[in-house]
mmCIF file of N, CA and C in Angstrom:
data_model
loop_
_atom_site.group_PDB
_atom_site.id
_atom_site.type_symbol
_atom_site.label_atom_id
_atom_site.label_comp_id
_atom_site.label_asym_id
_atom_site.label_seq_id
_atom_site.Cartn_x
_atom_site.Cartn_y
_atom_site.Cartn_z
ATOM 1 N N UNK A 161 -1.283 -34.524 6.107
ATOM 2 C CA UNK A 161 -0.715 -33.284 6.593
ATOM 3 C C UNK A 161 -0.683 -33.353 8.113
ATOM 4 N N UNK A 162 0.420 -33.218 8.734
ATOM 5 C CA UNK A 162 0.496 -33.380 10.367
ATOM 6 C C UNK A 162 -0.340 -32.018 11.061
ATOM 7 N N UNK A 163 -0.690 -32.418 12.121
ATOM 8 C CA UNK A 163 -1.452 -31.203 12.845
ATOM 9 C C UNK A 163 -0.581 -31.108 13.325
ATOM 10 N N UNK A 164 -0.552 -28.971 13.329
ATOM 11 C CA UNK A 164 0.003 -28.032 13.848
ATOM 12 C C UNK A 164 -0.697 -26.837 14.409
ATOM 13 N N UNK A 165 0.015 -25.530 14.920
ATOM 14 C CA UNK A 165 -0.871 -24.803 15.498
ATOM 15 C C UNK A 165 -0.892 -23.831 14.193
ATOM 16 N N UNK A 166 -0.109 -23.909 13.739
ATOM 17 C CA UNK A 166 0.208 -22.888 12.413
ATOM 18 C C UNK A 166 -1.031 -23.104 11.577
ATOM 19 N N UNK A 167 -1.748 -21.772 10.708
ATOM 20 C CA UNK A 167 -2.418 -21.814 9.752
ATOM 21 C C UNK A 167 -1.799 -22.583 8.333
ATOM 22 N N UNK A 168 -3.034 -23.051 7.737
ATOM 23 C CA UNK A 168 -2.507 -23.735 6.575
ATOM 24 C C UNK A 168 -1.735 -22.974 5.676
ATOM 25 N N UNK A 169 -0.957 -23.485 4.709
ATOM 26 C CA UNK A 169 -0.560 -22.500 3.732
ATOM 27 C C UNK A 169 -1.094 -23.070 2.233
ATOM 28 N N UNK A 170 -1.449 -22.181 1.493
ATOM 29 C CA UNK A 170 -1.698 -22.700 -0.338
ATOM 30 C C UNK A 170 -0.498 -23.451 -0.761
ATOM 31 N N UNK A 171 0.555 -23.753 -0.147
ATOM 32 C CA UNK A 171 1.375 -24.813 -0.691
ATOM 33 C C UNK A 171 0.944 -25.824 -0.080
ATOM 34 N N UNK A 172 0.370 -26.149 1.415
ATOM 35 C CA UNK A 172 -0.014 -27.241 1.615
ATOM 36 C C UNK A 172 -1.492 -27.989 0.962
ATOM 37 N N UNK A 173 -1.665 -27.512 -0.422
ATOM 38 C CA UNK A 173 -3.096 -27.946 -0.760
ATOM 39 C C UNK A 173 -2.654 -27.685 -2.409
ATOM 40 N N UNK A 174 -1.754 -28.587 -2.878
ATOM 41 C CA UNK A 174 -0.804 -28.149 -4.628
ATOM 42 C C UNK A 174 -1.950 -28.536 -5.557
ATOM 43 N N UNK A 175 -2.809 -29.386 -5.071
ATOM 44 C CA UNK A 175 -3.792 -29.848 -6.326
ATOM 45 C C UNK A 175 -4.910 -29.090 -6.809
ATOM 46 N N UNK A 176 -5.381 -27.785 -5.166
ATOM 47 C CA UNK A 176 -6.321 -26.572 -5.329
ATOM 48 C C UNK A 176 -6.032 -25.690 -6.300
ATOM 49 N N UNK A 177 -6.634 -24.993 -7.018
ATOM 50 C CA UNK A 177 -6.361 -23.848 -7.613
ATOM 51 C C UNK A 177 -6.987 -22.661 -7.650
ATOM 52 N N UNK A 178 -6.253 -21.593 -7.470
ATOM 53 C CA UNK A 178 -5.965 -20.311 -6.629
ATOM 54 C C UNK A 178 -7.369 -19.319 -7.884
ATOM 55 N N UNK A 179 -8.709 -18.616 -7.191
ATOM 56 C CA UNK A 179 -9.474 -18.342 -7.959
ATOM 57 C C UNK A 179 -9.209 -16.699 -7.419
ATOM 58 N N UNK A 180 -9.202 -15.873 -8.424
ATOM 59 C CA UNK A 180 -9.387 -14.520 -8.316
ATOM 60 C C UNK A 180 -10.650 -14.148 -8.254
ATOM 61 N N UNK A 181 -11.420 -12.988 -7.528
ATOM 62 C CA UNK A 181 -12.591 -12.753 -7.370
ATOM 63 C C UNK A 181 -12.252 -11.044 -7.804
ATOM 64 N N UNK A 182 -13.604 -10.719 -8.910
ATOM 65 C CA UNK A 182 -13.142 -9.549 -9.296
ATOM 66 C C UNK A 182 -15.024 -8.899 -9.063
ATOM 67 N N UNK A 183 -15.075 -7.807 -8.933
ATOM 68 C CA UNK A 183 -15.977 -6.694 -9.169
ATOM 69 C C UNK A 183 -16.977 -7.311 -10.155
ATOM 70 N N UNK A 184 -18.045 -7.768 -9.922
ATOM 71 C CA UNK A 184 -18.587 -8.330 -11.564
ATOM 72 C C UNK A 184 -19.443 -7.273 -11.644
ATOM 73 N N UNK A 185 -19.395 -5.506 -11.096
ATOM 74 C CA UNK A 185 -20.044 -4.836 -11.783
ATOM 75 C C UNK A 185 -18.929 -3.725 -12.494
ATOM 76 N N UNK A 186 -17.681 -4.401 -12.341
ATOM 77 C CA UNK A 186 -16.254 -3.602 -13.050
ATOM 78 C C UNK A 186 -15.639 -4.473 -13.908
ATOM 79 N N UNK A 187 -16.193 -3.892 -15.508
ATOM 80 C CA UNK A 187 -15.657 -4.770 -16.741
ATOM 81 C C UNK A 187 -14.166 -4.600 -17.141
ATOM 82 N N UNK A 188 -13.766 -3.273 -16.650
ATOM 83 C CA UNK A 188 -13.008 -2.737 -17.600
ATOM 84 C C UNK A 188 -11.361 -2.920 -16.210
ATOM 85 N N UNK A 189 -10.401 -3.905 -17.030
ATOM 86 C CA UNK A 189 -9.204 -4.057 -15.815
ATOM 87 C C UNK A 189 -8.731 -2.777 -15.765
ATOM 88 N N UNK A 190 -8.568 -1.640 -15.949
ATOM 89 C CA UNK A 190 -8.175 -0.374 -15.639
ATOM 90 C C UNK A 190 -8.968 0.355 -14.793
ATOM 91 N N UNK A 191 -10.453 0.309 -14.435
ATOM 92 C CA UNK A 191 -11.267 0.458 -13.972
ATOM 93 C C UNK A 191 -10.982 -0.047 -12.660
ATOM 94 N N UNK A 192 -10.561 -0.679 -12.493
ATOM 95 C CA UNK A 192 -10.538 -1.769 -11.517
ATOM 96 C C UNK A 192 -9.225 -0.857 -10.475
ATOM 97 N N UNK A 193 -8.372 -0.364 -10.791
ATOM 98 C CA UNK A 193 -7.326 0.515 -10.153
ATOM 99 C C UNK A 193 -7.412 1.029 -9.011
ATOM 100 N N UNK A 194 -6.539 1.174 -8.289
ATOM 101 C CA UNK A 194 -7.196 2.122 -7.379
ATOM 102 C C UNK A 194 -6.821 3.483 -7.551
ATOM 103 N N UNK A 195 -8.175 4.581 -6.944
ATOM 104 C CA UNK A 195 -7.691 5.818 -6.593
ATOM 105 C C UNK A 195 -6.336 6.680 -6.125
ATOM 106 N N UNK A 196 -5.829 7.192 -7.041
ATOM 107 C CA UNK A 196 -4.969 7.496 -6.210
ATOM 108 C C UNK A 196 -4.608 8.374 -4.392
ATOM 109 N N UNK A 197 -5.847 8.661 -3.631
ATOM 110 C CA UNK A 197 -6.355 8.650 -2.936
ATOM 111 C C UNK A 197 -6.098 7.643 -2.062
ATOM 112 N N UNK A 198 -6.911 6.567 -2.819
ATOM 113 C CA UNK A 198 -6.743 5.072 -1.724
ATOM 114 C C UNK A 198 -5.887 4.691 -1.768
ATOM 115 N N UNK A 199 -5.107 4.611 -3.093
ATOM 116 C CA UNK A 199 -3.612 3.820 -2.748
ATOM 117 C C UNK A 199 -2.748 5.084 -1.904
ATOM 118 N N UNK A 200 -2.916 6.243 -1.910
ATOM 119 C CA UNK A 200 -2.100 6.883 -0.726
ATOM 120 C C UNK A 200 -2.575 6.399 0.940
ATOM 121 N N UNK A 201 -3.537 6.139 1.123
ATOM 122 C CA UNK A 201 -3.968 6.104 2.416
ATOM 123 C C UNK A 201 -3.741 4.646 2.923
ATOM 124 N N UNK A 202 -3.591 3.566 1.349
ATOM 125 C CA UNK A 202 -3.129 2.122 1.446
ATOM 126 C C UNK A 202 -1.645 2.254 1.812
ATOM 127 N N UNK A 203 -0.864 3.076 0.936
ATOM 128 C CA UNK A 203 0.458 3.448 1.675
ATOM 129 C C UNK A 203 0.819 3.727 2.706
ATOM 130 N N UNK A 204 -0.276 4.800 3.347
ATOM 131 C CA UNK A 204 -0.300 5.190 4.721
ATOM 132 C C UNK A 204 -0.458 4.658 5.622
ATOM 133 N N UNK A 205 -1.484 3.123 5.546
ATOM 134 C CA UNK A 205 -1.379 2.341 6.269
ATOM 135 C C UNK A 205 0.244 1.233 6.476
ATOM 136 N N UNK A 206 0.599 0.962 5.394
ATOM 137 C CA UNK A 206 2.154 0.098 5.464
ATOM 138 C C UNK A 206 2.717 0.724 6.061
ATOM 139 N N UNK A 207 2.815 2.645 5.732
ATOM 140 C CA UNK A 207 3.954 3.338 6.711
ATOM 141 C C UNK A 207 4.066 2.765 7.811
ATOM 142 N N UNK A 208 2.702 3.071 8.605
ATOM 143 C CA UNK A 208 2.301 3.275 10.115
ATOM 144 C C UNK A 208 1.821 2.417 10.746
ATOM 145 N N UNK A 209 2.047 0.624 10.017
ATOM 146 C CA UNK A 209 2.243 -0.272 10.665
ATOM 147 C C UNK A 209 3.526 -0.695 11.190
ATOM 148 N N UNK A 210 4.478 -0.214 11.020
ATOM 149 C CA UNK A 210 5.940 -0.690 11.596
ATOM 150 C C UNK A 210 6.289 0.886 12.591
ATOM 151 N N UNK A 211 6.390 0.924 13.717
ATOM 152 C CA UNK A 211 7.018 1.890 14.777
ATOM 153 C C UNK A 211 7.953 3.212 14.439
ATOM 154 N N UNK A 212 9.203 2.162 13.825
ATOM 155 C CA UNK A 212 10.188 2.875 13.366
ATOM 156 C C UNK A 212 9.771 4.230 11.851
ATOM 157 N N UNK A 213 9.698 3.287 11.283
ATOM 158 C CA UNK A 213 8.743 3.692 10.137
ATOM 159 C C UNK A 213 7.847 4.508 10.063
ATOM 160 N N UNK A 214 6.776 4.441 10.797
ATOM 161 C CA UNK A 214 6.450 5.821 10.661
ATOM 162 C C UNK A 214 6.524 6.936 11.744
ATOM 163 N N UNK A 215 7.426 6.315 12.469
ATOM 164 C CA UNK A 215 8.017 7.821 13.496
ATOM 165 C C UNK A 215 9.000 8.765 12.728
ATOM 166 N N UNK A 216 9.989 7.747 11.720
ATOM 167 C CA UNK A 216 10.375 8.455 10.385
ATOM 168 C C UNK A 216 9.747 9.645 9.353
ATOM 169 N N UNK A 217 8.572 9.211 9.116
ATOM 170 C CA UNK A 217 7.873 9.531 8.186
ATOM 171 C C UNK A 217 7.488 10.928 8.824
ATOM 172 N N UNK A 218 6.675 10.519 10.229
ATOM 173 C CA UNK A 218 6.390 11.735 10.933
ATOM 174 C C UNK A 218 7.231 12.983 11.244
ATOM 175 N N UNK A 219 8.595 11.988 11.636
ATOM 176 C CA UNK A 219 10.041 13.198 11.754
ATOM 177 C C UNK A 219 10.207 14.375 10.062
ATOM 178 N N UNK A 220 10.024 13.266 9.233
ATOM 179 C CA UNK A 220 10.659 14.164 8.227
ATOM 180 C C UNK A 220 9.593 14.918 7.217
ATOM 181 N N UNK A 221 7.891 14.387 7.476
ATOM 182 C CA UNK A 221 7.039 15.420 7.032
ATOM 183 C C UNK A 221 6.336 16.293 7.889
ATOM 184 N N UNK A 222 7.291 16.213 9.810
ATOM 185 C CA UNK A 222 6.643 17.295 10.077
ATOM 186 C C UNK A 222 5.774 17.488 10.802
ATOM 187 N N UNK A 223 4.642 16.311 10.425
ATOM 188 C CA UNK A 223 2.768 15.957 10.731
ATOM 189 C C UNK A 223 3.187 15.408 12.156
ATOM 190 N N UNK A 224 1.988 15.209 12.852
ATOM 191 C CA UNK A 224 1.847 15.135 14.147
ATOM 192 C C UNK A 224 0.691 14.229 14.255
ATOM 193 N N UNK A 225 -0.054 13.050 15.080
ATOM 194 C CA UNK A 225 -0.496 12.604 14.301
ATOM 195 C C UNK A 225 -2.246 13.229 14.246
ATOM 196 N N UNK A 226 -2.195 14.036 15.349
ATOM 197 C CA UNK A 226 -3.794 14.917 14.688
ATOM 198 C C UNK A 226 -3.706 15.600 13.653
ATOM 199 N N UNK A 227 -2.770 16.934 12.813
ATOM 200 C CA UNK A 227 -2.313 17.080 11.387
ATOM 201 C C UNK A 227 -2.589 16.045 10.771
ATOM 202 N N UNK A 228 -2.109 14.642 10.810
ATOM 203 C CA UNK A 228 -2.111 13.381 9.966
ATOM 204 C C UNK A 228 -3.388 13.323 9.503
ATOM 205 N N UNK A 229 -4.025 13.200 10.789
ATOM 206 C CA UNK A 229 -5.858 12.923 11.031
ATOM 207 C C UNK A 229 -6.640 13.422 10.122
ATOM 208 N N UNK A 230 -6.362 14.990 10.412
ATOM 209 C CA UNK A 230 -6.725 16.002 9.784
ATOM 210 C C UNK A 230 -6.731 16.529 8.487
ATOM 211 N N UNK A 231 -5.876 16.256 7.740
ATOM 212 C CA UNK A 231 -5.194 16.010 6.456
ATOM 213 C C UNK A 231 -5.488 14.695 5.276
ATOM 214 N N UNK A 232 -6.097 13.603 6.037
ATOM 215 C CA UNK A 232 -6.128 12.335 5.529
ATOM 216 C C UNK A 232 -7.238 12.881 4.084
ATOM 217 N N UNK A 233 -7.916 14.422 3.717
ATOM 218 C CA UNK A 233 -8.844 14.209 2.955
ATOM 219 C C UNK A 233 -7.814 15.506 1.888
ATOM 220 N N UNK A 234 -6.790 16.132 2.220
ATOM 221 C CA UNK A 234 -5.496 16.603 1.766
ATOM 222 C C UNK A 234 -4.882 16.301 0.900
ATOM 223 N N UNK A 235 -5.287 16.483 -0.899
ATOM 224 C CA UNK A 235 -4.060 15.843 -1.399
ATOM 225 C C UNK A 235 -2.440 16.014 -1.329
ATOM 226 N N UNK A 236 -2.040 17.380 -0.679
ATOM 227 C CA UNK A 236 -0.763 17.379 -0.381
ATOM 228 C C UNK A 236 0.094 16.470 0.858
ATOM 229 N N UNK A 237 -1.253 16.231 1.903
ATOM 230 C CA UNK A 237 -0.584 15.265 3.114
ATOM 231 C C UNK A 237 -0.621 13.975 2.565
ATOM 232 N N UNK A 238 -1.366 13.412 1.545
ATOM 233 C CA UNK A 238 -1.574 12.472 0.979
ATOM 234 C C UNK A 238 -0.574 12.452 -0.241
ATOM 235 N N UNK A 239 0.026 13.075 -0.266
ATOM 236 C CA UNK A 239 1.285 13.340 -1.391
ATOM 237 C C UNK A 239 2.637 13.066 -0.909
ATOM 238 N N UNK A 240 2.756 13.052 0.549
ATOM 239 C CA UNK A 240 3.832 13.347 1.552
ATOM 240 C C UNK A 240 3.908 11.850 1.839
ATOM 241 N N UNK A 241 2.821 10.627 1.748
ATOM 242 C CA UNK A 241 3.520 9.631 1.923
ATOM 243 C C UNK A 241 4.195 8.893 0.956
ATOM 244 N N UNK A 242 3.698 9.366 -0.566
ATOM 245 C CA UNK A 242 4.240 8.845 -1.602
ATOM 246 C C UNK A 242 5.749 9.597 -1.879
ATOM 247 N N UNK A 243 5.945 10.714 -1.740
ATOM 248 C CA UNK A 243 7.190 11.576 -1.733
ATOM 249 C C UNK A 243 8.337 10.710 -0.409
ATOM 250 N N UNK A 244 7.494 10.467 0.883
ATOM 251 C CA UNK A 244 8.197 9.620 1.981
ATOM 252 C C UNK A 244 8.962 8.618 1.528
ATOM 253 N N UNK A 245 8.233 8.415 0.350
ATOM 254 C CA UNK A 245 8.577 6.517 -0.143
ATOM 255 C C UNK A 245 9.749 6.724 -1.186
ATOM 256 N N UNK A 246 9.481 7.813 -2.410
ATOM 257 C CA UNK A 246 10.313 8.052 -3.484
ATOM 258 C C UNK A 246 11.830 8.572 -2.738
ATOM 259 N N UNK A 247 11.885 9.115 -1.662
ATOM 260 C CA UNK A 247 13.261 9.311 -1.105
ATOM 261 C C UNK A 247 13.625 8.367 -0.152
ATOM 262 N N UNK A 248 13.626 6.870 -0.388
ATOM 263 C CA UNK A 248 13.790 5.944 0.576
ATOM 264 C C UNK A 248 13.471 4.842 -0.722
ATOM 265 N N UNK A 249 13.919 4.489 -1.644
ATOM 266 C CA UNK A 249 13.979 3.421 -2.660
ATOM 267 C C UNK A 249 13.549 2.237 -1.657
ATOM 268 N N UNK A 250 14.488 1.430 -0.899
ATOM 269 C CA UNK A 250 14.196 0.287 -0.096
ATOM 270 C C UNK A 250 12.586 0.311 0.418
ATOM 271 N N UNK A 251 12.148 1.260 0.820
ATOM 272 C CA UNK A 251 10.617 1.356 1.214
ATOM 273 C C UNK A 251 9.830 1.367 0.101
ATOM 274 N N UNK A 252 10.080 2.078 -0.843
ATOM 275 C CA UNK A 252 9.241 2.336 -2.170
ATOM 276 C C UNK A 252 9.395 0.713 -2.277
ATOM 277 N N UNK A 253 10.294 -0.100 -2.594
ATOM 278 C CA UNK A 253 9.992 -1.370 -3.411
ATOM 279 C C UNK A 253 9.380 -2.709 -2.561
ATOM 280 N N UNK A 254 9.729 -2.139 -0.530
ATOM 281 C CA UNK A 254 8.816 -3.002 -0.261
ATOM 282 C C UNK A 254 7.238 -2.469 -0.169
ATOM 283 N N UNK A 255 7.140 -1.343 -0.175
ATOM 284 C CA UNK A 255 5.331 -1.364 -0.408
ATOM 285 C C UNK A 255 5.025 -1.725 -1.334
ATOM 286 N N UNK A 256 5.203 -1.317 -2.539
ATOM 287 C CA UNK A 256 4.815 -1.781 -3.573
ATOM 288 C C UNK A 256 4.535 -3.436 -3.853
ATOM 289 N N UNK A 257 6.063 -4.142 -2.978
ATOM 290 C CA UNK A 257 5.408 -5.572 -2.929
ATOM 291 C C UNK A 257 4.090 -5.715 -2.256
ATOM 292 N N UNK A 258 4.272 -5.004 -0.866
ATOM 293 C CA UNK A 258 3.089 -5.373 -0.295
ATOM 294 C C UNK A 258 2.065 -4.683 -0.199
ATOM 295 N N UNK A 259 1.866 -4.248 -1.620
ATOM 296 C CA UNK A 259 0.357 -3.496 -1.778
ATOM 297 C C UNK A 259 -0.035 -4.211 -2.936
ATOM 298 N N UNK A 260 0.857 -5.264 -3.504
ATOM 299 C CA UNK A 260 1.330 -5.678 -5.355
ATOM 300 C C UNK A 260 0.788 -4.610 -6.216
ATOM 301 N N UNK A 261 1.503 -4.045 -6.296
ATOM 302 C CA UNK A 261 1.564 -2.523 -7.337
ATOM 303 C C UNK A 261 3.088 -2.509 -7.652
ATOM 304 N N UNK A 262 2.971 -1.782 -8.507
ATOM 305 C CA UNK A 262 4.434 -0.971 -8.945
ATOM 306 C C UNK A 262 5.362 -0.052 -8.400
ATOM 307 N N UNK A 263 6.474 0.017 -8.225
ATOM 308 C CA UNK A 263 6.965 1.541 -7.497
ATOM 309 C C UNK A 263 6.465 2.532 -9.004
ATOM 310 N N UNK A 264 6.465 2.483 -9.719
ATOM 311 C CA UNK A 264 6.028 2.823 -10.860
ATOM 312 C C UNK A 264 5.150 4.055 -10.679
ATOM 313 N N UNK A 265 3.740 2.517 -9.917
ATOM 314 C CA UNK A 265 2.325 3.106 -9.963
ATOM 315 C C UNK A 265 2.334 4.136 -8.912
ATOM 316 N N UNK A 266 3.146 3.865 -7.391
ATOM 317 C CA UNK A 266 3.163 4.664 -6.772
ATOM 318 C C UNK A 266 3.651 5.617 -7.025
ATOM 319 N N UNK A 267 4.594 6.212 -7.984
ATOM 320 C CA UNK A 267 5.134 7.312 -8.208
ATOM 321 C C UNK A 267 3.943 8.350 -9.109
ATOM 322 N N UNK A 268 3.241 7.814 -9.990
ATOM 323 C CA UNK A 268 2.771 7.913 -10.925
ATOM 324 C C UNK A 268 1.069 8.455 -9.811
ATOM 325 N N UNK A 269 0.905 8.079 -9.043
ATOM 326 C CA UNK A 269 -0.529 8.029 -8.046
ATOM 327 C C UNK A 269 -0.045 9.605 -7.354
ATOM 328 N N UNK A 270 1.408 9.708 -7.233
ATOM 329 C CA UNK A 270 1.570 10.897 -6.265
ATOM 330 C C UNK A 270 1.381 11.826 -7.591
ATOM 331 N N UNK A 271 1.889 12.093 -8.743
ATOM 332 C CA UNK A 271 2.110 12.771 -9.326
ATOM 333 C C UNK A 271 0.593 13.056 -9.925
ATOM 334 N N UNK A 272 -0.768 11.970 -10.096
ATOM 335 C CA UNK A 272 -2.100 11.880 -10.202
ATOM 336 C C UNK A 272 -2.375 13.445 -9.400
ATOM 337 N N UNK A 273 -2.099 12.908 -7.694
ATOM 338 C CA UNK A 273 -2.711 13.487 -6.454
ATOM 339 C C UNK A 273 -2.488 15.087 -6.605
ATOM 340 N N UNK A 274 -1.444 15.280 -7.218
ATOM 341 C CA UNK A 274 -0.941 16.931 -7.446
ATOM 342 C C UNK A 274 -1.132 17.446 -8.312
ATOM 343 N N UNK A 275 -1.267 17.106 -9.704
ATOM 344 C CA UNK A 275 -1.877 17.797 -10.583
ATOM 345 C C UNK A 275 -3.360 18.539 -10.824
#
């Protein structure tokens, strides 16, 4: 493998194999889920890592980001990023990649948070 400055990648190592590490005091794979809680605030983080994105989010729910602050224990402000996502399809399906969840689950986590 030539030296570079770049980190390795799992394709440069095909003969390793890739080990999952799970909870060994969580038997049950449903158990294992997240809160819908955390996956809002996991959402909240994807928002409000890109600029654009969540100056969006902020424009159209309103929040400011001490409200945001303030709210983070809120299931309705915590409802507002999953609702952010369901009216913006293209966003819903890249978080979901990059949380690996479902747009599914996220829909399904907001609808958890409000009932």
């Amino acid at each position: 493998m030539p030296l570079t400055d770049a980190p390795p990648k799992w394709a440069d190592y095909p003969d390793k194999e890739v080990t999952t590490i799970q909870n060994p005091n969580i038997h049950d794979a449903e158990a294992q889920q997240l809160s819908p809680q955390t996956l809002a605030l996991a959402v909240l983080g994807w928002v409000l890592e890109d600029g654009e994105r969540a100056e969006r989010y902020l424009d159209l729910t309103g929040l400011d980001a001490d409200s945001l602050r303030g709210g983070l224990n809120d299931p309705t402000v915590l409802a507002s990023v999953f609702d952010f996502l369901a009216n913006h399809e293209p966003d819903l399906i890249r978080a979901a990649e990059a949380l690996a969840v479902t747009p599914e689950e996220l829909i399904a986590a907001r609808q958890e948070l409000t009932s």
